[in-house]
C-alpha atoms as a printed R data frame, in Angstrom:
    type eleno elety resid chain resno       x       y       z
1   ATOM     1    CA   UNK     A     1 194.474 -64.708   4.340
2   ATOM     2    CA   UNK     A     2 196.919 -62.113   5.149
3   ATOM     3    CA   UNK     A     3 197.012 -59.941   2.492
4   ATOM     4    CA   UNK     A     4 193.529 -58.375   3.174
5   ATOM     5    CA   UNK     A     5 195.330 -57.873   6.463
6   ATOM     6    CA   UNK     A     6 197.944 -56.305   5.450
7   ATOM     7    CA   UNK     A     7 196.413 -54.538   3.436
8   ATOM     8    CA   UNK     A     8 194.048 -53.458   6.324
9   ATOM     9    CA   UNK     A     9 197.407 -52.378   8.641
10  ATOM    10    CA   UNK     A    10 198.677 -49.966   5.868
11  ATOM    11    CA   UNK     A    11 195.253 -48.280   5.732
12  ATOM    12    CA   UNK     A    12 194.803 -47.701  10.059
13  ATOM    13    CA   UNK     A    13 198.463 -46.750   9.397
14  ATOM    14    CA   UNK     A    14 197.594 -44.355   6.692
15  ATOM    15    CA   UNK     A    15 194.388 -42.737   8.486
16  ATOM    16    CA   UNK     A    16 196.272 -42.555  11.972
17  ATOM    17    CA   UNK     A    17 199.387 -40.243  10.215
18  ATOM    18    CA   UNK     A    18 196.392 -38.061   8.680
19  ATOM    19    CA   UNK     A    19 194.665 -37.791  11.866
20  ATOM    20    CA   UNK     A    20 197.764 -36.569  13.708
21  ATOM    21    CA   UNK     A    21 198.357 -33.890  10.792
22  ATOM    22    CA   UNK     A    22 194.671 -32.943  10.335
23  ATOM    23    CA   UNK     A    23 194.071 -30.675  13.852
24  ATOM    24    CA   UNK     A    24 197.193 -28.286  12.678
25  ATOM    25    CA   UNK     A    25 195.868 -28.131   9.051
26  ATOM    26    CA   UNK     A    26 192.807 -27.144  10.169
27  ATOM    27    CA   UNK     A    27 193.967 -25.287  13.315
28  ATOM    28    CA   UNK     A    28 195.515 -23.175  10.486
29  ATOM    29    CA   UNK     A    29 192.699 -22.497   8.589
30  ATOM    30    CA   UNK     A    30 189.678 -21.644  10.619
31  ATOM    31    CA   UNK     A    31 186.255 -22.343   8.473
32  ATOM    32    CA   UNK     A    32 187.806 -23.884   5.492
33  ATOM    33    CA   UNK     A    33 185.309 -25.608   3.524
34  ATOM    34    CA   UNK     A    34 185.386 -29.577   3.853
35  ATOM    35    CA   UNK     A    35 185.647 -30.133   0.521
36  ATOM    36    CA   UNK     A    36 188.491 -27.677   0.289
37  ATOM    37    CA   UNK     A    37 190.023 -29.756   2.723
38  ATOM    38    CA   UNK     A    38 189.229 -33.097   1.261
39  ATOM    39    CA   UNK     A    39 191.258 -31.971  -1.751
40  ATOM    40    CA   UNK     A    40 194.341 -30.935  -0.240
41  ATOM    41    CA   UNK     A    41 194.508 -34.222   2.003
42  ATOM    42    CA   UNK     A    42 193.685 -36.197  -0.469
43  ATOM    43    CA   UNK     A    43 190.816 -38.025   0.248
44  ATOM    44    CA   UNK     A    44 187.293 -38.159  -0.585
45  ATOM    45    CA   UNK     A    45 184.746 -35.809   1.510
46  ATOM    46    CA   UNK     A    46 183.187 -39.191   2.552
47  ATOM    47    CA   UNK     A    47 185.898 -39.779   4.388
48  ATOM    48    CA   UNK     A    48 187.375 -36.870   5.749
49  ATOM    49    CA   UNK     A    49 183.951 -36.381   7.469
50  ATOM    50    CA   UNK     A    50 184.171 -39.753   9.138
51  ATOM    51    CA   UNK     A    51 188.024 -38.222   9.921
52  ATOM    52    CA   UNK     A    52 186.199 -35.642  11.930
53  ATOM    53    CA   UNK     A    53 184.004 -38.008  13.917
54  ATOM    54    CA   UNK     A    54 186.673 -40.073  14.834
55  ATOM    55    CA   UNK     A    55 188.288 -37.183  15.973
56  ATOM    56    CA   UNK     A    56 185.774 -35.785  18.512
57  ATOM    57    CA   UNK     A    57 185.756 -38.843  20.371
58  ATOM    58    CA   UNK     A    58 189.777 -38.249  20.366
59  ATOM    59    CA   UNK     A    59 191.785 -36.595  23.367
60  ATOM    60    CA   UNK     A    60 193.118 -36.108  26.673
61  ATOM    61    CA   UNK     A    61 193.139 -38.869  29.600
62  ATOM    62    CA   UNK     A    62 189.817 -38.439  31.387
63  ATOM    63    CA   UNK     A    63 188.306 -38.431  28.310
64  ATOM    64    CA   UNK     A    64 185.503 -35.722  29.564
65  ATOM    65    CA   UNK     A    65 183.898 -32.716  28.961
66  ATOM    66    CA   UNK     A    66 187.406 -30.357  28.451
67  ATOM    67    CA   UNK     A    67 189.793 -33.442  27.632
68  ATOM    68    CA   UNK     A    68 188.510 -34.007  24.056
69  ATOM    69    CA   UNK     A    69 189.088 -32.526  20.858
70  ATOM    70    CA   UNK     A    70 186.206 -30.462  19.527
71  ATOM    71    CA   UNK     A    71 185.426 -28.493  16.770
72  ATOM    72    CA   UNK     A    72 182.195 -26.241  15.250
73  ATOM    73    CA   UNK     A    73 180.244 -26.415  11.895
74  ATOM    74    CA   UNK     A    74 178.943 -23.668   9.757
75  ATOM    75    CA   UNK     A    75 177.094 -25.597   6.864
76  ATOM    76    CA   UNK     A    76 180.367 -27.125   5.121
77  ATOM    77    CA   UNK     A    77 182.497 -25.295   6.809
78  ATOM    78    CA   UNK     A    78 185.227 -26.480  10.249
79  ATOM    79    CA   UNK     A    79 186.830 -24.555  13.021
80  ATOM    80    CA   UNK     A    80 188.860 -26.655  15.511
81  ATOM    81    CA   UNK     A    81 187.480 -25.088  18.618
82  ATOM    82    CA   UNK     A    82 189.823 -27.300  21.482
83  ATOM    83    CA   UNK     A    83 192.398 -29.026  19.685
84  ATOM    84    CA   UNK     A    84 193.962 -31.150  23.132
85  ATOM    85    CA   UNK     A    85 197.626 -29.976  22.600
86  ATOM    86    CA   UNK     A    86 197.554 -31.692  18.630
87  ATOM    87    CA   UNK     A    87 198.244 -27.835  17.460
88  ATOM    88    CA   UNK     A    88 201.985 -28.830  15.822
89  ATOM    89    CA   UNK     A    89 201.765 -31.066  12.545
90  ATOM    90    CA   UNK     A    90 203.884 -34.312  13.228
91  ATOM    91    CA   UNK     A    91 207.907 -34.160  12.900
92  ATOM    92    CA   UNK     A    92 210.252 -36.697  12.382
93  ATOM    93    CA   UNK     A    93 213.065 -37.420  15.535
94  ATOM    94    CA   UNK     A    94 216.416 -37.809  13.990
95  ATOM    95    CA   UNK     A    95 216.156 -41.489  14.502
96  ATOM    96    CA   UNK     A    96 212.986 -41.360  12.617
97  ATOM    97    CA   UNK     A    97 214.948 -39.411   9.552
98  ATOM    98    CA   UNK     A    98 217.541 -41.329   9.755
99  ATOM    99    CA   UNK     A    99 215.409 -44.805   9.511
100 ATOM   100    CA   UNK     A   100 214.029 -43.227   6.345
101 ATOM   101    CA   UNK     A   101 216.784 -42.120   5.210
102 ATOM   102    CA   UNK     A   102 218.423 -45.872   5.208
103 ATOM   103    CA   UNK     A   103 215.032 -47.238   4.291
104 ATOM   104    CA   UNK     A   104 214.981 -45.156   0.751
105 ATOM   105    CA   UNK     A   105 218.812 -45.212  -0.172
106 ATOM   106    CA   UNK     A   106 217.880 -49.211   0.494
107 ATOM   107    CA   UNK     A   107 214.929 -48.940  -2.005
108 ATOM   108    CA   UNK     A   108 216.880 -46.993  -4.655
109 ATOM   109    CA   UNK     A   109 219.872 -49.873  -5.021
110 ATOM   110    CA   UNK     A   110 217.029 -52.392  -5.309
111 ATOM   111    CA   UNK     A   111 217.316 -54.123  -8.673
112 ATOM   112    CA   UNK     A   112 213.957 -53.763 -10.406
113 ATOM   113    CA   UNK     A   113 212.454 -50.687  -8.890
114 ATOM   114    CA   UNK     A   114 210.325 -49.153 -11.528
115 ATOM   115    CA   UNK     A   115 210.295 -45.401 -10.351
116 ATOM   116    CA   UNK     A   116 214.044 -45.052  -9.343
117 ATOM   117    CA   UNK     A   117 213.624 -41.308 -10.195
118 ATOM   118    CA   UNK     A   118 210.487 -40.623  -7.329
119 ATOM   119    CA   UNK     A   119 212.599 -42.498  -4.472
120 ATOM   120    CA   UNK     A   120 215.648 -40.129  -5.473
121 ATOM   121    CA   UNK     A   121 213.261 -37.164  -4.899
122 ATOM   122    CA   UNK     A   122 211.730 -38.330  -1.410
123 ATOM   123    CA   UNK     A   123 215.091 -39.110  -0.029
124 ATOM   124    CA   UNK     A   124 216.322 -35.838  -1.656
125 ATOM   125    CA   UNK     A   125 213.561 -33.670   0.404
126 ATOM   126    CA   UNK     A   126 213.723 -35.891   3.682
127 ATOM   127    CA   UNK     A   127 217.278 -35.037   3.755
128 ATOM   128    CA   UNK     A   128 217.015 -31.443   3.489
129 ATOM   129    CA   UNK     A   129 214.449 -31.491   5.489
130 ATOM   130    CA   UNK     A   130 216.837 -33.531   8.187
131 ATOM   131    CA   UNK     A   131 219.547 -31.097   7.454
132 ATOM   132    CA   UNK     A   132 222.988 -32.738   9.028
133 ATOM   133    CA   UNK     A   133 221.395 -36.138   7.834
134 ATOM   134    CA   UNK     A   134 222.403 -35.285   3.994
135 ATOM   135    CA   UNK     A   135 226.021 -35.833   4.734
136 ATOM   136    CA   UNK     A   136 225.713 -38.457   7.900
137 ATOM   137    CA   UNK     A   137 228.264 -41.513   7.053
138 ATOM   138    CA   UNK     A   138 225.758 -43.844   5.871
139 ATOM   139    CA   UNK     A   139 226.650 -46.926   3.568
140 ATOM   140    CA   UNK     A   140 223.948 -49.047   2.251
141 ATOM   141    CA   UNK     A   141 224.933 -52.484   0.636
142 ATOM   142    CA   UNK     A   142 221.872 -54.764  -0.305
143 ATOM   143    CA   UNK     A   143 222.916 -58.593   0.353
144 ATOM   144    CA   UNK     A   144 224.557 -59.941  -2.395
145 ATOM   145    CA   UNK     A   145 224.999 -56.455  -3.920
146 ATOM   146    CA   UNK     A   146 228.004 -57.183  -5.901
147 ATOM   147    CA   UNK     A   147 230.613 -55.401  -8.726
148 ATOM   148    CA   UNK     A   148 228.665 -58.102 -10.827
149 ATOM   149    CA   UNK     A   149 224.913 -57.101  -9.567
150 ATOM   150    CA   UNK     A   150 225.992 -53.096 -10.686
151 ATOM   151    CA   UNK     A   151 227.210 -54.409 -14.065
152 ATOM   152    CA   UNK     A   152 224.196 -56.302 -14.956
153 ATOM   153    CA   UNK     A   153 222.110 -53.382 -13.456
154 ATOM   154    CA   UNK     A   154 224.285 -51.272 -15.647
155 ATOM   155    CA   UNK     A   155 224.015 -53.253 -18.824
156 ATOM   156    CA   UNK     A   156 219.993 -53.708 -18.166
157 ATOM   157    CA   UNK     A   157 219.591 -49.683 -17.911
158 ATOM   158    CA   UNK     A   158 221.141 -49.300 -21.252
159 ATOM   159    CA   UNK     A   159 218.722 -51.894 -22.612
160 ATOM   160    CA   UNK     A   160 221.887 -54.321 -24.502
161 ATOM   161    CA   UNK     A   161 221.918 -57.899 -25.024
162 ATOM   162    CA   UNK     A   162 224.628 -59.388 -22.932
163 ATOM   163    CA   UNK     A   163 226.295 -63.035 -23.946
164 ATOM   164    CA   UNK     A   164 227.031 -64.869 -20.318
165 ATOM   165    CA   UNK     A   165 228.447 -67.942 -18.996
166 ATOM   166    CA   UNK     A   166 225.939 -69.324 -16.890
167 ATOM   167    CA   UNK     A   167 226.044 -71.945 -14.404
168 ATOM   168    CA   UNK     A   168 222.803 -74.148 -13.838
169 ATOM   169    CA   UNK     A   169 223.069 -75.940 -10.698
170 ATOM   170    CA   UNK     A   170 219.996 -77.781 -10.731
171 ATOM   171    CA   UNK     A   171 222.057 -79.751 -13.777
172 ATOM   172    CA   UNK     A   172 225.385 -79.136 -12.551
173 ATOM   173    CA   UNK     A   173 226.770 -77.685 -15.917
174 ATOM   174    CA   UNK     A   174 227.903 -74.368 -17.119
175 ATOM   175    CA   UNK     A   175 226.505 -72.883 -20.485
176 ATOM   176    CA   UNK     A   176 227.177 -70.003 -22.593
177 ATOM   177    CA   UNK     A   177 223.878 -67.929 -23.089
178 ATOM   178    CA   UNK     A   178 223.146 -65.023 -25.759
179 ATOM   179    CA   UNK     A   179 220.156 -63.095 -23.550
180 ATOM   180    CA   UNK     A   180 217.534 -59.868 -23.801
181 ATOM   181    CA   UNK     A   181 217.492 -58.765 -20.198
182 ATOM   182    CA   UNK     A   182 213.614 -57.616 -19.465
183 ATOM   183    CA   UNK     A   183 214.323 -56.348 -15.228
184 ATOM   184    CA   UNK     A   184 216.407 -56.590 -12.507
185 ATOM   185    CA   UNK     A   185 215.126 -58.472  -9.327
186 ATOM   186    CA   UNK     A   186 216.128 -58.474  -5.644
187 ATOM   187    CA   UNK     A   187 213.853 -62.198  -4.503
188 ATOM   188    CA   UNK     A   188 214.994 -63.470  -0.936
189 ATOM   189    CA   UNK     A   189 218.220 -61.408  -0.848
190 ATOM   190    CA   UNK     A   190 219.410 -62.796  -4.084
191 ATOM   191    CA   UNK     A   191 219.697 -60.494  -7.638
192 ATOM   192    CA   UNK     A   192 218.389 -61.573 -10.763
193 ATOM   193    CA   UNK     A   193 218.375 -60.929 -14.158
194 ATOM   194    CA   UNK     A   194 214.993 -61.370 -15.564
195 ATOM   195    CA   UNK     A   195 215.707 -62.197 -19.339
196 ATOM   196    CA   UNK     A   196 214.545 -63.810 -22.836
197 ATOM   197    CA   UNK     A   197 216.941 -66.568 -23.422
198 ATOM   198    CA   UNK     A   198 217.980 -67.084 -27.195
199 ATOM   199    CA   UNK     A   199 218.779 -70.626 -26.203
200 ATOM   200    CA   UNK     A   200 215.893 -71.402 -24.339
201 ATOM   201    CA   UNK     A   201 213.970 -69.647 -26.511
202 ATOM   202    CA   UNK     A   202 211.643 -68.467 -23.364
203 ATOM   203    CA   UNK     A   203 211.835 -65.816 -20.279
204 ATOM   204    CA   UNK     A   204 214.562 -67.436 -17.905
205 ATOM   205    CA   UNK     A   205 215.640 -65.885 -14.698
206 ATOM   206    CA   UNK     A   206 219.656 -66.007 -13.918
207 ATOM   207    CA   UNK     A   207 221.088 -65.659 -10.536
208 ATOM   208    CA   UNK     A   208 223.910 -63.491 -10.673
209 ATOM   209    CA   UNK     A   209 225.725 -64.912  -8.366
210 ATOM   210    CA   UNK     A   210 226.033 -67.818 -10.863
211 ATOM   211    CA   UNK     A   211 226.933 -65.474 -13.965
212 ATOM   212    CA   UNK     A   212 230.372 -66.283 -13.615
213 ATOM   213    CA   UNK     A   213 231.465 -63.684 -17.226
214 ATOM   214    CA   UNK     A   214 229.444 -61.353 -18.757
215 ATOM   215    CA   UNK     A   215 229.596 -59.020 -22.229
216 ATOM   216    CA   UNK     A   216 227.622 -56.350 -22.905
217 ATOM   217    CA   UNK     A   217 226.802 -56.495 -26.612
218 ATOM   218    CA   UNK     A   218 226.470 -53.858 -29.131
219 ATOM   219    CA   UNK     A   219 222.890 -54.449 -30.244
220 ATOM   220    CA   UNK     A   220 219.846 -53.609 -28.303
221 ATOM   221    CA   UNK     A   221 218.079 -56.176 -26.592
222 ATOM   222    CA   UNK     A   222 215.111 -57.438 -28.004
223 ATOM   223    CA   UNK     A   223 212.099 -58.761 -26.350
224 ATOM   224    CA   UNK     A   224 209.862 -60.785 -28.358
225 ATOM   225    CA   UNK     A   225 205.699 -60.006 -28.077
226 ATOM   226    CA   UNK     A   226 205.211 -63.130 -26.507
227 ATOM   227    CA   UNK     A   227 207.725 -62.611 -23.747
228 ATOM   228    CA   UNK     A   228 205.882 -62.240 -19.822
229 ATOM   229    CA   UNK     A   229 207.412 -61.767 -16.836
230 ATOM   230    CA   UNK     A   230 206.825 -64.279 -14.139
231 ATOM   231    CA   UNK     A   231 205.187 -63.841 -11.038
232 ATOM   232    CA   UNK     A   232 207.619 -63.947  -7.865
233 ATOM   233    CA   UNK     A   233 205.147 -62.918  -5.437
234 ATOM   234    CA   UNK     A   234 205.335 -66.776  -3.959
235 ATOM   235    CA   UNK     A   235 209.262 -66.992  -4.679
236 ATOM   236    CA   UNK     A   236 211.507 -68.076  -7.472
237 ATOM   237    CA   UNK     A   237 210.619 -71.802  -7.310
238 ATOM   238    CA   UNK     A   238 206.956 -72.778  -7.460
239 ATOM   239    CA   UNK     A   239 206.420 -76.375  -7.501
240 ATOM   240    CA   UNK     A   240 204.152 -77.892 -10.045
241 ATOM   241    CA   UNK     A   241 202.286 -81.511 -10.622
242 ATOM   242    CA   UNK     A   242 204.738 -82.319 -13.533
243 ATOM   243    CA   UNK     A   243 207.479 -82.040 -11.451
244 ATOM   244    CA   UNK     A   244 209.245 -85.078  -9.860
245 ATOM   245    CA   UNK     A   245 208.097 -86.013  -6.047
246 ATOM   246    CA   UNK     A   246 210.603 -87.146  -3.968
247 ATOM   247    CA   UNK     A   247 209.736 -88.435  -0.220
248 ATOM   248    CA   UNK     A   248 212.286 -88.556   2.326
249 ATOM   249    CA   UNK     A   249 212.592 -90.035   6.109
250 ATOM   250    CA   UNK     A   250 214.802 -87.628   7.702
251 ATOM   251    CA   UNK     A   251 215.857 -86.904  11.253
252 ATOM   252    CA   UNK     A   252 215.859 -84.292  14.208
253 ATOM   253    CA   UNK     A   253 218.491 -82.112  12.185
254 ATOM   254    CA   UNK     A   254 217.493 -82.354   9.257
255 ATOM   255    CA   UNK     A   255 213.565 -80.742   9.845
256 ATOM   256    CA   UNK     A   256 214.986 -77.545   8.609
257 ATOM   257    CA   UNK     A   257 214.078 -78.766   5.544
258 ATOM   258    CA   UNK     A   258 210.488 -78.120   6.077
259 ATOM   259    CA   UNK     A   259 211.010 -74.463   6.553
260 ATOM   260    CA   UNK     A   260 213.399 -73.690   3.719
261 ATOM   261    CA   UNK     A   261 211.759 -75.602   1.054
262 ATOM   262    CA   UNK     A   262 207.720 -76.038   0.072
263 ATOM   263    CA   UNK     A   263 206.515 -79.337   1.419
264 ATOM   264    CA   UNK     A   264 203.565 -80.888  -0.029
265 ATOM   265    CA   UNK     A   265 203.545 -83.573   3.096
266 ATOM   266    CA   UNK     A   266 204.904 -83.503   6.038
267 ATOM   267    CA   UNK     A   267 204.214 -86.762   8.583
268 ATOM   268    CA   UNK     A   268 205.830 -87.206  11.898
269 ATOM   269    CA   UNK     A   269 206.907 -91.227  12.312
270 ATOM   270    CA   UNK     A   270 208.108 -91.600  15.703
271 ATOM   271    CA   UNK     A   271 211.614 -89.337  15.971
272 ATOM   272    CA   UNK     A   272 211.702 -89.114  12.305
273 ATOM   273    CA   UNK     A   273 209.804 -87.246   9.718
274 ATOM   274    CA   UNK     A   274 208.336 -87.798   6.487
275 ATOM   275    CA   UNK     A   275 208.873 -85.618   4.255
276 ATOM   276    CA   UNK     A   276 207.609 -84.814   0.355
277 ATOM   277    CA   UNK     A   277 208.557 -82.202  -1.729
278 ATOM   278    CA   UNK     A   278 208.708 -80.951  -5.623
279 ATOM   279    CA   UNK     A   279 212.212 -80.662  -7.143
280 ATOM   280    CA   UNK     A   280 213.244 -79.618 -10.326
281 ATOM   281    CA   UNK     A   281 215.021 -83.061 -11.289
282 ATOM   282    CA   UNK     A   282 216.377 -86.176  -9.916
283 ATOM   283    CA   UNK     A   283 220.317 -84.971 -10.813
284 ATOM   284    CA   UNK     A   284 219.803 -82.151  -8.060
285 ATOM   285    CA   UNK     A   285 217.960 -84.612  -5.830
286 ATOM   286    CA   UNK     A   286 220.287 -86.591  -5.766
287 ATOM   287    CA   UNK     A   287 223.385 -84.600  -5.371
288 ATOM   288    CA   UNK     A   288 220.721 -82.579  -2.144
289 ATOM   289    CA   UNK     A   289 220.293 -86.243  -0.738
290 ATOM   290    CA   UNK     A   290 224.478 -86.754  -0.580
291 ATOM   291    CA   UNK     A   291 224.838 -83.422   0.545
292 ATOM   292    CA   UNK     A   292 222.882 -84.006   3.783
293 ATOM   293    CA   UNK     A   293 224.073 -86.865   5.277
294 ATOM   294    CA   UNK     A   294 223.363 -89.990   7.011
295 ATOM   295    CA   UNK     A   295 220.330 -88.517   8.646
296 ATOM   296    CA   UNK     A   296 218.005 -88.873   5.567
297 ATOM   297    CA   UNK     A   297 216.264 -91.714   3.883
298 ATOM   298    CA   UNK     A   298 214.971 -91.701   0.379
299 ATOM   299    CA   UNK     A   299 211.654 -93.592   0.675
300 ATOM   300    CA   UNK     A   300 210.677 -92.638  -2.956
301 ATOM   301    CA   UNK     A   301 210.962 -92.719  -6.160
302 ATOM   302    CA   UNK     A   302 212.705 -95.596  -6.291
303 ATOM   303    CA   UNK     A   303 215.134 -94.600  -8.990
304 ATOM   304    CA   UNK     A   304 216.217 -91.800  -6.904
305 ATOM   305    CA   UNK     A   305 217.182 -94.087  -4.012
306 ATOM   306    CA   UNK     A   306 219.091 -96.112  -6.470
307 ATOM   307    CA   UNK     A   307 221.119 -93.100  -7.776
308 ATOM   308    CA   UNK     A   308 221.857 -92.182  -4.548
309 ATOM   309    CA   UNK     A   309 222.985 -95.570  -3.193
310 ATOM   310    CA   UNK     A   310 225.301 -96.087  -6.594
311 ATOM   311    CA   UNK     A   311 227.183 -92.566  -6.048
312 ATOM   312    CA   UNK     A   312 227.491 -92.905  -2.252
313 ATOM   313    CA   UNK     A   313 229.355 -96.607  -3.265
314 ATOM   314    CA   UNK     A   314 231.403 -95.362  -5.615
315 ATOM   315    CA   UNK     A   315 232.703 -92.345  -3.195
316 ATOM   316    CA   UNK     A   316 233.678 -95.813  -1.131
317 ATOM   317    CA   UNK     A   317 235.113 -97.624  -3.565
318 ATOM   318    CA   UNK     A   318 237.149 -94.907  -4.523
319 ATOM   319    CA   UNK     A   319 238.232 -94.149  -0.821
320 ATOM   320    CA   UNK     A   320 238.858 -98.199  -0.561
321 ATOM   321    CA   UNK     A   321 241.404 -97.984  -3.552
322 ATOM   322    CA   UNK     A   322 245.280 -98.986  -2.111
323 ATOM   323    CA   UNK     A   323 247.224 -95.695  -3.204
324 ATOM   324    CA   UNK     A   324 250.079 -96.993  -5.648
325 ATOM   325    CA   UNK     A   325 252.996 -95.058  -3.761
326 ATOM   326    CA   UNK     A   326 255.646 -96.170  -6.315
327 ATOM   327    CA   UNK     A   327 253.554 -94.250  -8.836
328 ATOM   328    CA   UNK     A   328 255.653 -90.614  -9.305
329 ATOM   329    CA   UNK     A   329 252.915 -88.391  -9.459
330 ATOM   330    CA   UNK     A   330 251.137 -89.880  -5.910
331 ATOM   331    CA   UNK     A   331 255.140 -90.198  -4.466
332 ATOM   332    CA   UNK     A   332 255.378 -85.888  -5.571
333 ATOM   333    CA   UNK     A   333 252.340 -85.347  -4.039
334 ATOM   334    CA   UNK     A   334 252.470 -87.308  -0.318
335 ATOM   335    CA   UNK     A   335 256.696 -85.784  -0.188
């Protein structure tokens, strides 16, 4: 429901900047024919005409006779006749500039924009346009924008297969990968590389954050046919039926886990909450369940519950063990 929306707020966004540029453009060219006009604006004739009647119910406050903007017709032709003090086309404030300035330097650093080359030539022209913004002390660093993020980006330009040591925390394990990077991506602050996995033998996505080494090979990366990108536009994780369900009873402090992770249930039960959600497998359920504490309950699956009970008893039994002091290496270590 809200991308129709948003789509709806870029177009009254859209038709409000060409409305605020259109009395000047036309203020400069007395009689120009609409369709004349339609092309250099860039819209159809259609709707540069329903521009115009939008416009002459534009103005002044009062809102009368005198206060609004008005204009004549000669066949297909337009003369702004009263143009209600619109006779500048809109400028940027430095603050403005500036903003867009930020905004595209932002936008260029992004891992995985497609037309770096077109945001290099808008921020080129807004800042010569800006003058003394084309040297102002600006730094942009994306989150997690890393000497590791700018070597994969590197590697990725130059289209190589890179061999990396990966760590997979959903199975707590590190693995050494042989990979054929497709894109960069920047998903909820985090950068990933995009990439065929030789291992896998399927498109993978690798946080680099977890890329703990890194070569860039001598051969070019190659992408098999059947190789497709995924589709982030809901996030990195989408849960799926053939996943495991886990259902938890957690407390107050612990709701937090409603809003940073997709919930297929969520049931109130007096101070508690019950809680179900997707998860990739039961080893990173249960090492999430230890890590949160004595807050949370694991109502189901059962075997989950069990795992979780056996690890929490042997942490105990562990912390229950007499040290053996007359043991050297405990003795060197408690001196």
């Amino acid at each position: 429901m809200t991308r129709p929306a948003a789509r709806g707020g870029r177009a009254s966004a859209d038709r409000l900047a060409r409305l605020l540029n259109l009395v000047p453009y036309l203020l400069a060219r007395p009689g120009i024919e609409i369709a004349e006009a339609a092309h250099d604006l860039g819209v159809t004739e259609k709707q540069l005409r329903e521009d115009l009647e939008l416009l002459w119910v534009c103005g002044l406050p009062g809102y009368g006779p005198g206060d609004l903007i008005d204009m004549a017709f000669d066949g297909d032709r337009v003369t702004i006749t009263y143009d209600a003090g619109i006779d500048r086309p809109l400028r940027l404030t430095p603050d403005e500039a500036l903003a867009l300035v930020v905004a595209l330097r932002m936008l260029a650093e992004t891992p995985g924009v497609a037309n770096r080359e077109a945001v290099e030539r808008a921020l080129a022209k807004i800042e010569s346009a800006a003058g003394d913004l084309a040297g102002a002390p600006v730094e942009v660093r994306l989150p997690g924008d890393t000497a590791r993020v700018r070597e994969l980006r590197a590697a990725v330009e130059r289209g190589r297969a890179l061999r990396i040591t990966y760590y997979t925390a959903a199975r707590d394990e590190t693995t050494e990968r042989t990979i054929d990077p497709l894109r960069m991506l920047m998903v909820g602050g985090r950068a990933y590389v995009e990439a065929w996995c030789r291992r896998a033998e399927a498109v993978r996505l690798f946080r680099a954050d977890r890329i703990d080494a890194v070569t860039e090979l001598a051969e070019q990366a190659v992408v098999p046919p059947q190789a497709r990108p995924h589709d982030l536009s809901d996030g990195v994780f989408r849960p799926s039926p053939d996943l495991p369900l886990i259902t938890l009873r957690i407390g107050r402090g612990e709701r937090w886990i409603t809003e940073y992770y997709p919930c297929e249930r969520v049931e109130a039960d007096g101070e508690q909450w019950l809680v179900s959600l997707r998860v990739t497998d039961l080893g990173w359920a249960r090492r999430f369940v230890l890590g949160l504490g004595p807050d949370v309950t694991v109502v189901a699956p059962t075997e989950l519950a069990e795992q979780v009970r056996a690890q929490a008893a042997a942490a105990l039994d562990a912390y229950a063990t007499p040290v053996d002091r007359a043991d050297p290496a405990v003795a060197g270590v408690t001196q």
